[in-house]
Short mmCIF file of C-alpha atoms in Angstrom, two decimals:
data_model
loop_
_atom_site.label_atom_id
_atom_site.label_comp_id
_atom_site.label_asym_id
_atom_site.label_seq_id
_atom_site.Cartn_x
_atom_site.Cartn_y
_atom_site.Cartn_z
CA MET A 1 0.00 0.00 0.00
CA ASN A 2 1.43 3.33 -1.10
CA LYS A 3 0.26 6.67 0.30
CA SER A 4 1.32 9.15 -2.34
CA PRO A 5 0.54 12.84 -1.79
CA ARG A 6 -1.35 13.94 -4.88
CA PHE A 7 -3.76 16.47 -6.31
CA MET A 8 -5.47 17.06 -9.63
CA ILE A 9 -5.87 20.28 -11.60
CA ALA A 10 -9.23 20.19 -13.41
CA ALA A 11 -11.44 22.75 -15.13
CA PRO A 12 -15.02 23.32 -16.27
CA SER A 13 -13.94 23.26 -19.93
CA SER A 14 -11.01 23.10 -22.30
CA GLY A 15 -9.22 26.41 -22.69
CA SER A 16 -9.49 27.31 -19.00
CA GLY A 17 -5.72 27.37 -18.50
CA LYS A 18 -5.15 23.90 -17.01
CA THR A 19 -1.89 23.16 -18.80
CA MET A 20 -0.27 26.52 -18.12
CA LEU A 21 -1.28 26.32 -14.45
CA THR A 22 -0.19 22.68 -14.12
CA CYS A 23 3.24 23.35 -15.62
CA GLY A 24 3.76 26.34 -13.35
CA LEU A 25 2.75 24.35 -10.28
CA MET A 26 5.03 21.47 -11.23
CA ARG A 27 7.98 23.81 -11.59
CA LEU A 28 7.16 25.63 -8.33
CA LEU A 29 7.01 22.35 -6.40
CA GLN A 30 10.23 21.23 -8.03
CA LYS A 31 11.96 24.45 -6.95
CA LYS A 32 10.79 23.78 -3.40
CA GLY A 33 12.56 20.42 -3.43
CA TYR A 34 9.69 18.07 -4.26
CA GLU A 35 10.11 15.09 -6.56
CA VAL A 36 7.16 15.65 -8.86
CA GLN A 37 5.60 12.98 -11.05
CA GLY A 38 3.25 14.23 -13.74
CA PHE A 39 0.10 12.51 -15.01
CA LYS A 40 -2.36 13.49 -17.72
CA CYS A 41 -5.97 12.33 -17.71
CA GLY A 42 -7.23 11.08 -21.05
CA PRO A 43 -5.58 10.11 -24.34
CA ASP A 44 -3.76 13.36 -25.15
CA TYR A 45 -0.09 13.14 -26.17
CA ILE A 46 0.93 16.79 -26.15
CA ASP A 47 0.18 17.86 -22.56
CA PRO A 48 2.37 15.03 -21.15
CA MET A 49 5.18 16.35 -23.34
CA PHE A 50 4.84 19.72 -21.58
CA HIS A 51 5.02 18.00 -18.19
CA THR A 52 8.05 16.01 -19.33
CA ARG A 53 9.81 19.14 -20.57
CA VAL A 54 9.25 20.87 -17.23
CA LEU A 55 10.14 17.94 -14.96
CA GLY A 56 12.83 16.16 -16.98
CA ILE A 57 11.11 12.78 -16.51
CA PRO A 58 8.28 11.17 -18.51
CA SER A 59 4.72 12.11 -17.68
CA VAL A 60 2.12 9.34 -17.90
CA ASN A 61 -1.46 9.12 -19.16
CA LEU A 62 -4.29 7.93 -16.93
CA ASP A 63 -7.30 6.93 -19.01
CA SER A 64 -10.31 5.07 -17.63
CA PHE A 65 -11.56 4.00 -21.05
CA PHE A 66 -8.20 2.54 -22.00
CA ALA A 67 -7.68 0.77 -18.67
CA GLU A 68 -10.02 -0.93 -16.23
CA ASP A 69 -10.14 0.62 -12.76
CA GLU A 70 -7.80 -1.96 -11.20
CA VAL A 71 -5.27 -1.60 -14.00
CA LEU A 72 -5.37 2.20 -13.86
CA ARG A 73 -4.77 2.23 -10.10
CA TYR A 74 -1.95 -0.28 -10.53
CA LEU A 75 -0.25 1.79 -13.24
CA PHE A 76 -0.52 4.94 -11.12
CA ASP A 77 0.80 3.22 -8.00
CA ARG A 78 3.59 1.46 -9.90
CA ARG A 79 4.83 4.77 -11.27
CA MET A 80 4.76 6.43 -7.85
CA GLN A 81 6.59 3.54 -6.19
CA GLN A 82 9.35 3.92 -8.76
CA ARG A 83 9.67 7.55 -7.66
CA TYR A 84 9.02 7.06 -3.95
CA SER A 85 10.67 9.34 -1.39
CA GLU A 86 9.52 11.55 1.44
CA MET A 87 9.38 14.43 -1.04
CA SER A 88 7.39 12.61 -3.75
CA ILE A 89 4.19 14.20 -4.99
CA ALA A 90 1.91 13.43 -7.93
CA VAL A 91 0.35 16.21 -9.99
CA LEU A 92 -2.50 15.13 -12.27
CA GLU A 93 -3.87 17.31 -15.06
CA GLY A 94 -7.46 16.80 -16.14
CA VAL A 95 -8.89 16.58 -19.66
CA MET A 96 -11.61 18.71 -21.23
CA GLY A 97 -14.39 19.71 -18.82
CA TYR A 98 -14.45 17.98 -15.44
CA TYR A 99 -17.49 15.79 -16.15
CA ASP A 100 -16.96 15.31 -19.91
CA GLY A 101 -16.72 11.58 -20.68
CA LEU A 102 -17.68 8.94 -23.23
CA ALA A 103 -19.94 9.94 -26.11
CA GLY A 104 -20.61 13.29 -24.47
CA ARG A 105 -23.22 11.76 -22.18
CA SER A 106 -21.31 9.77 -19.56
CA ILE A 107 -18.76 10.60 -16.88
CA LYS A 108 -16.93 7.34 -17.75
CA GLY A 109 -13.51 8.32 -19.05
CA SER A 110 -13.82 11.84 -17.64
CA THR A 111 -11.49 13.71 -15.31
CA CYS A 112 -14.03 13.15 -12.55
CA ASP A 113 -13.97 9.40 -13.20
CA ILE A 114 -10.19 9.29 -12.78
CA ALA A 115 -10.36 11.40 -9.62
CA LYS A 116 -12.75 8.85 -8.13
CA ILE A 117 -10.73 5.81 -9.25
CA THR A 118 -7.49 7.21 -7.81
CA ASP A 119 -9.22 8.92 -4.87
CA THR A 120 -7.45 12.19 -5.66
CA PRO A 121 -8.35 15.64 -4.27
CA VAL A 122 -9.34 17.99 -7.11
CA ILE A 123 -8.58 21.68 -7.50
CA LEU A 124 -10.83 23.38 -10.04
CA CYS A 125 -9.18 25.99 -12.25
CA ILE A 126 -11.83 28.64 -12.90
CA ASP A 127 -11.36 31.18 -15.70
CA THR A 128 -12.86 34.27 -14.08
CA LYS A 129 -12.59 36.59 -17.09
CA GLY A 130 -15.93 38.40 -17.45
CA MET A 131 -17.29 37.15 -14.10
CA SER A 132 -17.55 38.40 -10.55
CA LEU A 133 -20.38 37.17 -8.28
CA SER A 134 -21.42 34.67 -10.97
CA VAL A 135 -18.35 32.63 -10.04
CA VAL A 136 -20.21 31.40 -6.94
CA PRO A 137 -23.17 29.62 -8.64
CA TYR A 138 -20.78 28.47 -11.38
CA VAL A 139 -18.58 26.63 -8.87
CA LYS A 140 -21.63 25.55 -6.85
CA GLY A 141 -22.97 23.66 -9.85
CA PHE A 142 -19.77 21.65 -10.22
CA LEU A 143 -19.65 20.87 -6.51
CA GLU A 144 -23.21 19.59 -6.40
CA TYR A 145 -23.66 17.92 -9.80
CA ILE A 146 -22.83 14.50 -8.39
CA PRO A 147 -22.28 13.33 -4.80
CA ASP A 148 -18.64 13.20 -3.71
CA SER A 149 -17.30 15.22 -6.62
CA HIS A 150 -13.78 15.13 -5.10
CA ILE A 151 -13.53 18.90 -5.75
CA GLN A 152 -11.88 20.31 -2.65
CA GLY A 153 -10.27 23.53 -3.82
CA VAL A 154 -10.38 26.32 -6.38
CA ILE A 155 -7.74 28.39 -8.14
CA LEU A 156 -9.00 31.51 -9.91
CA ASN A 157 -7.35 31.97 -13.30
CA ARG A 158 -7.09 35.32 -15.11
CA CYS A 159 -8.09 37.07 -11.90
CA SER A 160 -6.84 40.49 -10.80
CA LYS A 161 -5.09 41.09 -7.49
CA GLY A 162 -7.86 43.49 -6.47
CA MET A 163 -10.75 41.15 -7.30
CA TYR A 164 -9.20 38.06 -5.73
CA PRO A 165 -9.93 38.74 -2.03
CA ILE A 166 -13.56 39.58 -2.88
CA LEU A 167 -14.13 36.33 -4.80
CA LYS A 168 -12.20 34.32 -2.22
CA GLU A 169 -14.45 35.51 0.61
CA LEU A 170 -17.63 34.86 -1.41
CA LEU A 171 -16.62 31.33 -2.36
CA GLU A 172 -15.31 30.29 1.04
CA THR A 173 -18.22 31.67 3.05
CA GLN A 174 -21.04 30.61 0.72
CA LEU A 175 -19.68 27.28 -0.56
CA ASN A 176 -17.26 26.21 2.18
CA ILE A 177 -14.52 25.40 -0.33
CA ALA A 178 -10.83 26.27 -0.08
CA VAL A 179 -9.76 29.04 -2.45
CA ILE A 180 -6.08 28.28 -2.81
CA GLY A 181 -4.97 31.25 -4.87
CA TYR A 182 -5.18 33.00 -8.19
CA MET A 183 -3.32 33.42 -11.45
CA PRO A 184 -3.22 36.91 -12.98
CA VAL A 185 -3.25 37.46 -16.73
CA LEU A 186 0.22 36.81 -18.18
CA GLU A 187 -0.36 37.38 -21.89
CA ASP A 188 3.23 36.67 -22.88
CA CYS A 189 2.99 33.25 -21.19
CA GLU A 190 -0.04 31.91 -23.07
CA LEU A 191 0.57 28.66 -24.96
CA PRO A 192 -0.18 28.77 -28.72
CA SER A 193 -2.32 26.05 -30.33
CA ARG A 194 -3.12 24.57 -33.75
CA HIS A 195 -5.43 21.93 -35.22
CA LEU A 196 -4.17 18.97 -33.15
CA GLY A 197 -3.89 20.96 -29.93
CA LEU A 198 -1.03 22.93 -28.44
CA TYR A 199 2.26 23.42 -30.23
CA LEU A 200 4.94 21.04 -29.01
CA PRO A 201 7.02 22.48 -26.16
CA GLN A 202 10.20 22.38 -28.25
CA GLU A 203 8.45 24.54 -30.86
CA ILE A 204 7.53 27.31 -28.40
CA GLN A 205 10.08 30.08 -28.12
CA ASP A 206 11.38 30.65 -24.58
CA PHE A 207 9.16 27.88 -23.19
CA GLN A 208 11.28 27.33 -20.08
CA GLN A 209 11.36 31.05 -19.34
CA LYS A 210 7.57 31.20 -19.61
CA VAL A 211 7.22 28.33 -17.13
CA GLU A 212 9.67 29.99 -14.74
CA ARG A 213 7.66 33.20 -14.82
CA ILE A 214 4.42 31.32 -14.13
CA ALA A 215 6.06 29.46 -11.25
CA ASP A 216 7.46 32.63 -9.74
CA THR A 217 4.06 34.31 -10.04
CA LEU A 218 2.29 31.39 -8.36
CA ALA A 219 4.82 31.51 -5.52
CA ASP A 220 3.32 34.90 -4.64
CA THR A 221 -0.35 34.18 -5.34
CA LEU A 222 -0.95 30.66 -3.97
CA ASP A 223 -1.40 29.33 -0.44
CA MET A 224 1.12 26.50 -0.72
CA GLU A 225 0.43 25.25 2.78
CA CYS A 226 -3.22 24.74 1.86
CA LEU A 227 -2.31 23.11 -1.46
CA LEU A 228 0.11 20.66 0.15
CA GLY A 229 -2.40 19.92 2.90
CA LEU A 230 -4.92 18.81 0.27
CA ALA A 231 -2.28 16.69 -1.47
CA LYS A 232 -1.28 14.96 1.77
CA SER A 233 -4.91 14.27 2.65
CA ALA A 234 -5.18 11.81 -0.27
CA PRO A 235 -5.70 8.31 1.17
CA ALA A 236 -3.48 5.32 0.47
CA LEU A 237 -4.39 3.22 -2.55
CA GLU A 238 -4.61 -0.55 -2.37
CA THR A 239 -3.43 -2.02 -5.66
CA LYS A 240 -2.26 -5.31 -7.08
CA ALA A 241 -0.79 -6.45 -10.38
CA PRO A 242 -3.56 -7.46 -12.82
CA ASP A 243 -3.82 -11.22 -13.34
CA ASN A 244 -3.06 -11.04 -17.07
CA TRP A 245 0.21 -9.14 -16.53
CA SER A 246 2.27 -12.17 -15.49
CA GLY A 247 3.81 -12.49 -18.97
CA ILE A 248 5.15 -8.95 -18.70
CA LEU A 249 6.28 -8.82 -15.09
CA GLN A 250 8.16 -12.14 -15.31
CA GLN A 251 9.95 -11.53 -18.60
CA THR A 252 13.35 -13.27 -18.72
CA GLU A 253 14.19 -13.49 -22.45
CA LEU A 254 17.20 -11.80 -23.98
CA VAL A 255 16.98 -8.14 -24.93
CA ILE A 256 16.08 -7.31 -28.53
CA ARG A 257 16.47 -3.96 -30.29
CA ILE A 258 13.45 -2.21 -31.82
CA ALA A 259 13.81 1.08 -33.67
CA ILE A 260 11.42 3.87 -32.66
CA ALA A 261 10.92 7.00 -34.78
CA TRP A 262 11.48 10.00 -32.52
CA ASP A 263 11.84 13.58 -33.72
CA ASN A 264 9.59 16.60 -34.32
CA ALA A 265 7.59 14.67 -36.94
CA PHE A 266 7.05 11.51 -34.84
CA CYS A 267 6.78 11.88 -31.08
CA PHE A 268 3.32 10.67 -29.99
CA TYR A 269 3.84 7.63 -27.74
CA TYR A 270 2.13 6.51 -24.55
CA GLN A 271 4.75 6.05 -21.85
CA ASP A 272 2.92 2.98 -20.56
CA ASN A 273 3.33 1.37 -23.99
CA LEU A 274 7.07 2.01 -23.95
CA ASP A 275 7.34 0.68 -20.39
CA ILE A 276 5.53 -2.51 -21.37
CA LEU A 277 7.82 -3.08 -24.33
CA GLU A 278 10.89 -2.57 -22.15
CA SER A 279 9.45 -4.99 -19.58
CA LEU A 280 9.22 -7.54 -22.40
CA GLY A 281 12.95 -7.29 -23.04
CA VAL A 282 12.93 -4.56 -25.69
CA GLU A 283 15.66 -1.96 -26.06
CA LEU A 284 14.03 0.99 -27.81
CA VAL A 285 16.49 2.60 -30.23
CA PRO A 286 15.44 6.13 -31.27
CA PHE A 287 16.04 7.35 -34.80
CA SER A 288 14.97 10.38 -36.83
CA PRO A 289 13.21 9.87 -40.18
CA ILE A 290 13.96 13.54 -40.82
CA GLU A 291 17.70 13.62 -40.16
CA ASP A 292 19.12 10.06 -40.13
CA SER A 293 20.08 8.40 -43.41
CA LYS A 294 19.02 4.86 -42.50
CA LEU A 295 17.50 2.71 -39.77
CA PRO A 296 19.67 1.74 -36.77
CA GLU A 297 21.76 -1.42 -37.00
CA ASN A 298 20.82 -4.79 -35.51
CA ILE A 299 17.12 -4.11 -35.04
CA CYS A 300 14.30 -6.61 -35.42
CA GLY A 301 11.25 -4.34 -35.24
CA LEU A 302 10.07 -0.87 -36.16
CA LEU A 303 7.73 1.56 -34.37
CA LEU A 304 6.39 4.58 -36.25
CA GLY A 305 4.29 6.68 -33.87
CA GLY A 306 2.03 9.62 -34.47
CA GLY A 307 3.00 13.25 -34.69
CA TYR A 308 3.17 15.94 -37.35
CA PRO A 309 4.66 14.41 -40.53
CA GLU A 310 2.61 16.88 -42.59
CA ASN A 311 4.64 19.76 -41.12
CA TYR A 312 7.88 18.08 -42.18
CA ALA A 313 6.68 16.50 -45.43
CA LYS A 314 9.41 18.14 -47.51
CA GLU A 315 12.20 17.02 -45.16
CA LEU A 316 10.81 13.48 -44.93
CA SER A 317 10.40 13.24 -48.70
CA CYS A 318 13.85 14.62 -49.45
CA ASN A 319 15.44 12.07 -47.12
CA ALA A 320 15.20 9.38 -49.79
CA SER A 321 17.79 7.10 -48.19
CA MET A 322 15.72 6.81 -45.00
CA ARG A 323 12.53 6.20 -46.96
CA GLN A 324 14.29 3.43 -48.85
CA SER A 325 15.70 1.96 -45.63
CA VAL A 326 12.21 1.79 -44.08
CA ALA A 327 10.69 0.38 -47.28
CA ARG A 328 13.39 -2.30 -47.48
CA ALA A 329 12.82 -3.36 -43.85
CA ILE A 330 9.08 -3.76 -44.49
CA GLN A 331 9.74 -5.65 -47.74
CA GLU A 332 11.90 -8.02 -45.70
CA ASN A 333 8.87 -8.56 -43.42
CA MET A 334 10.45 -6.91 -40.37
CA PRO A 335 7.61 -6.35 -37.85
CA CYS A 336 6.40 -2.77 -38.17
CA LEU A 337 3.68 -1.04 -36.18
CA ALA A 338 2.66 2.36 -37.60
CA GLU A 339 0.07 4.66 -35.99
CA CYS A 340 -1.57 7.76 -37.46
CA GLY A 341 1.37 9.97 -38.49
CA GLY A 342 3.54 6.87 -38.90
CA PHE A 343 0.78 5.39 -41.08
CA LEU A 344 0.82 8.53 -43.26
CA TYR A 345 4.60 8.21 -43.64
CA LEU A 346 4.13 4.75 -45.15
CA HIS A 347 1.80 6.07 -47.90
CA ASP A 348 2.85 6.56 -51.51
CA ALA A 349 2.48 10.30 -50.96
CA ILE A 350 0.91 12.90 -48.69
CA THR A 351 -0.34 16.35 -49.61
CA ASP A 352 0.65 19.02 -47.11
CA ILE A 353 -1.54 21.83 -45.79
CA ASP A 354 -0.42 24.08 -48.69
CA GLY A 355 -1.59 21.51 -51.26
CA GLU A 356 1.84 20.27 -52.34
CA GLU A 357 2.31 16.52 -52.74
CA TRP A 358 5.37 14.74 -51.35
CA ALA A 359 6.58 11.19 -51.96
CA MET A 360 6.72 8.96 -48.89
CA VAL A 361 7.77 5.33 -48.21
CA SER A 362 5.23 3.56 -50.49
CA ALA A 363 4.71 0.60 -48.16
CA VAL A 364 0.96 1.43 -48.16
CA HIS A 365 -0.29 2.07 -51.68
CA ALA A 366 -2.52 5.03 -50.98
CA THR A 367 -2.34 8.81 -50.75
CA ALA A 368 -3.36 11.13 -47.93
CA ALA A 369 -4.39 14.78 -47.82
CA TYR A 370 -5.30 17.46 -45.27
CA GLN A 371 -9.06 17.97 -45.00
CA GLY A 372 -9.16 21.17 -42.99
CA LYS A 373 -11.27 19.71 -40.19
CA LEU A 374 -11.35 16.83 -37.75
CA GLN A 375 -12.31 13.66 -39.59
CA PRO A 376 -15.51 11.76 -38.65
CA ARG A 377 -13.54 8.75 -37.46
CA PHE A 378 -12.34 10.17 -34.15
CA GLY A 379 -12.45 9.46 -30.44
CA TYR A 380 -12.27 6.32 -28.36
CA ILE A 381 -12.57 2.95 -30.09
CA THR A 382 -12.29 -0.76 -29.35
CA LEU A 383 -10.41 -2.50 -32.15
CA GLU A 384 -10.76 -6.13 -33.18
CA ASP A 385 -8.42 -8.10 -35.43
CA GLY A 386 -10.60 -9.70 -38.10
CA GLN A 387 -8.30 -12.73 -38.34
CA THR A 388 -7.59 -13.57 -34.70
CA GLY A 389 -10.40 -11.82 -32.82
CA MET A 390 -7.87 -10.09 -30.53
CA GLN A 391 -9.19 -6.82 -29.13
CA ILE A 392 -7.39 -3.71 -27.94
CA ARG A 393 -8.53 -0.21 -27.07
CA GLY A 394 -7.36 2.91 -28.80
CA HIS A 395 -8.11 6.39 -30.02
CA GLU A 396 -8.32 8.26 -33.34
CA PHE A 397 -7.83 11.98 -33.91
CA HIS A 398 -6.72 13.24 -37.32
CA TYR A 399 -7.32 15.99 -39.84
CA TYR A 400 -5.94 13.88 -42.71
CA ASP A 401 -7.88 11.43 -44.85
CA SER A 402 -6.47 8.42 -46.69
CA THR A 403 -7.61 6.81 -49.91
CA ASP A 404 -7.22 3.43 -48.15
CA TYR A 405 -7.83 3.11 -44.39
CA GLY A 406 -7.31 -0.66 -44.48
CA GLN A 407 -9.91 -3.40 -43.98
CA GLU A 408 -8.35 -6.02 -41.70
CA TRP A 409 -9.59 -4.71 -38.34
CA THR A 410 -12.90 -3.31 -37.08
CA ALA A 411 -13.19 -0.23 -34.87
CA ARG A 412 -16.26 0.19 -32.65
CA LYS A 413 -17.28 3.35 -30.79
CA PRO A 414 -18.27 2.98 -27.12
CA LEU A 415 -21.94 3.56 -26.21
CA SER A 416 -22.76 3.53 -29.92
CA SER A 417 -23.59 1.15 -32.75
CA ARG A 418 -21.16 2.98 -35.00
CA HIS A 419 -18.25 0.95 -36.40
CA TRP A 420 -15.90 0.92 -39.38
CA SER A 421 -13.14 -1.09 -41.03
CA CYS A 422 -9.55 0.03 -40.56
CA MET A 423 -5.90 -1.05 -40.37
CA HIS A 424 -3.60 -2.58 -42.95
CA LYS A 425 -2.33 -5.98 -41.87
CA LYS A 426 0.01 -7.71 -44.26
CA GLY A 427 2.67 -10.12 -43.05
CA ASN A 428 4.32 -8.38 -40.09
CA LEU A 429 3.03 -4.90 -41.02
CA LEU A 430 0.21 -3.37 -38.97
CA ALA A 431 -0.61 0.21 -39.89
CA GLY A 432 -3.54 2.57 -39.55
CA PHE A 433 -4.88 5.76 -38.01
CA PRO A 434 -5.70 4.32 -34.53
CA HIS A 435 -3.37 4.92 -31.59
CA LEU A 436 -3.24 1.71 -29.52
CA TYR A 437 -2.98 1.38 -25.74
CA TYR A 438 -1.17 -1.86 -24.89
CA ALA A 439 -2.22 -2.01 -21.22
CA SER A 440 -5.82 -2.56 -22.36
CA ASN A 441 -4.68 -5.97 -23.65
CA THR A 442 -1.09 -6.88 -22.82
CA GLU A 443 -1.35 -9.98 -25.03
CA PHE A 444 -1.13 -7.66 -28.03
CA ALA A 445 2.30 -6.39 -26.93
CA VAL A 446 3.50 -9.89 -25.98
CA GLU A 447 2.48 -11.26 -29.38
CA TRP A 448 4.05 -8.38 -31.30
CA VAL A 449 7.37 -8.67 -29.46
CA GLN A 450 7.35 -12.41 -30.14
CA ARG A 451 6.98 -11.63 -33.84
CA CYS A 452 10.09 -9.46 -33.57
CA ARG A 453 12.00 -12.26 -31.82
CA GLN A 454 10.88 -14.78 -34.42
CA TRP A 455 11.89 -12.48 -37.27
CA ARG A 456 15.38 -12.16 -35.76
CA LYS A 457 15.70 -15.96 -35.54
CA GLU A 458 14.59 -16.42 -39.12
#
């Protein structure tokens, strides 16, 4: 049993300032000597990259659609035990609005759901721009919408120094909730966004300086004693390793090398997926499809994750030697798993946002183009292999369309009858738009790594 101090930053809606506030709090705690572990609720890739950039260690997703309650608690506890010390603290960032879950009509998969599963105190980040007294009924609604909301504190974002004591008194006297502090408007510290969400942290000029300024501001505007008191009030979690994880936790086979595309074009990976592969005896060998001339030596598998290949289409296309190296590996039936952006890279060609077409790897004989809006196939899905019946959970989110999505797997939406065919499966190649979450079915990862081992033997 591990009693990890922890708190969650949540909000009534997207765009309330959760990520900026979370990053500033992480850095402030770090400066005070705490060993901070970051977590992100939901399937998002980009926010964990911000946490990782601030903390210098990987942030981890917590998703209650991807993982059953027991598995999610185990993954959280396992991560915290790896980081355990007297100064350890977990900071969780919510997703979307606090109660927004599956299909827009359930709290399953929501920030609130994860707060309940992990029994974590929640601090609601309220954007007060354009409000004064109305903040009180606004917060009251969130507190009372369901019993035991786990909301125990409030931070007022975009609030002036003069208005803060007024709103603090109103909220604390009328709602009996702790108002922990406020965040004034810092226009030069806002995080820019684009069609897939925020820009990557490495693309934002002076990112570290922005975070430092936020942290220094929060040092003056937050009641840290109150914040830490909430974190330390979180009860101990009782967890155990899921029954179907024995094949991962008892791995004894020799290490194999698998190449993983990692640069500005390909950087969307769930840390839990990488941890599972490493537990199965995999050494992940990073390479850059933009800058490297060929795949790493002595590998027996290839991972092409999601990202922004469309923003680097010219560089990827001009690196013909790498495209040929990837194509040759797939022709030799080396196991390759390609998701979303990695799937686009394997096309014959992709058309960038400006309408210019660029040659790609040609392992998938199709073309892809930017559509200017989120494609209808998006959100949580359960995937099923049409040949074996194996199922795994995942997520789609893309503004690109392909002339051939693949037909070998079926994707089904939760709480809906909607389904569609997807995924190319040919030999040891599995490629498509879905992002897969291995902890939802560890047999998938075990089987794929065995394919890599078998390919090396052959």
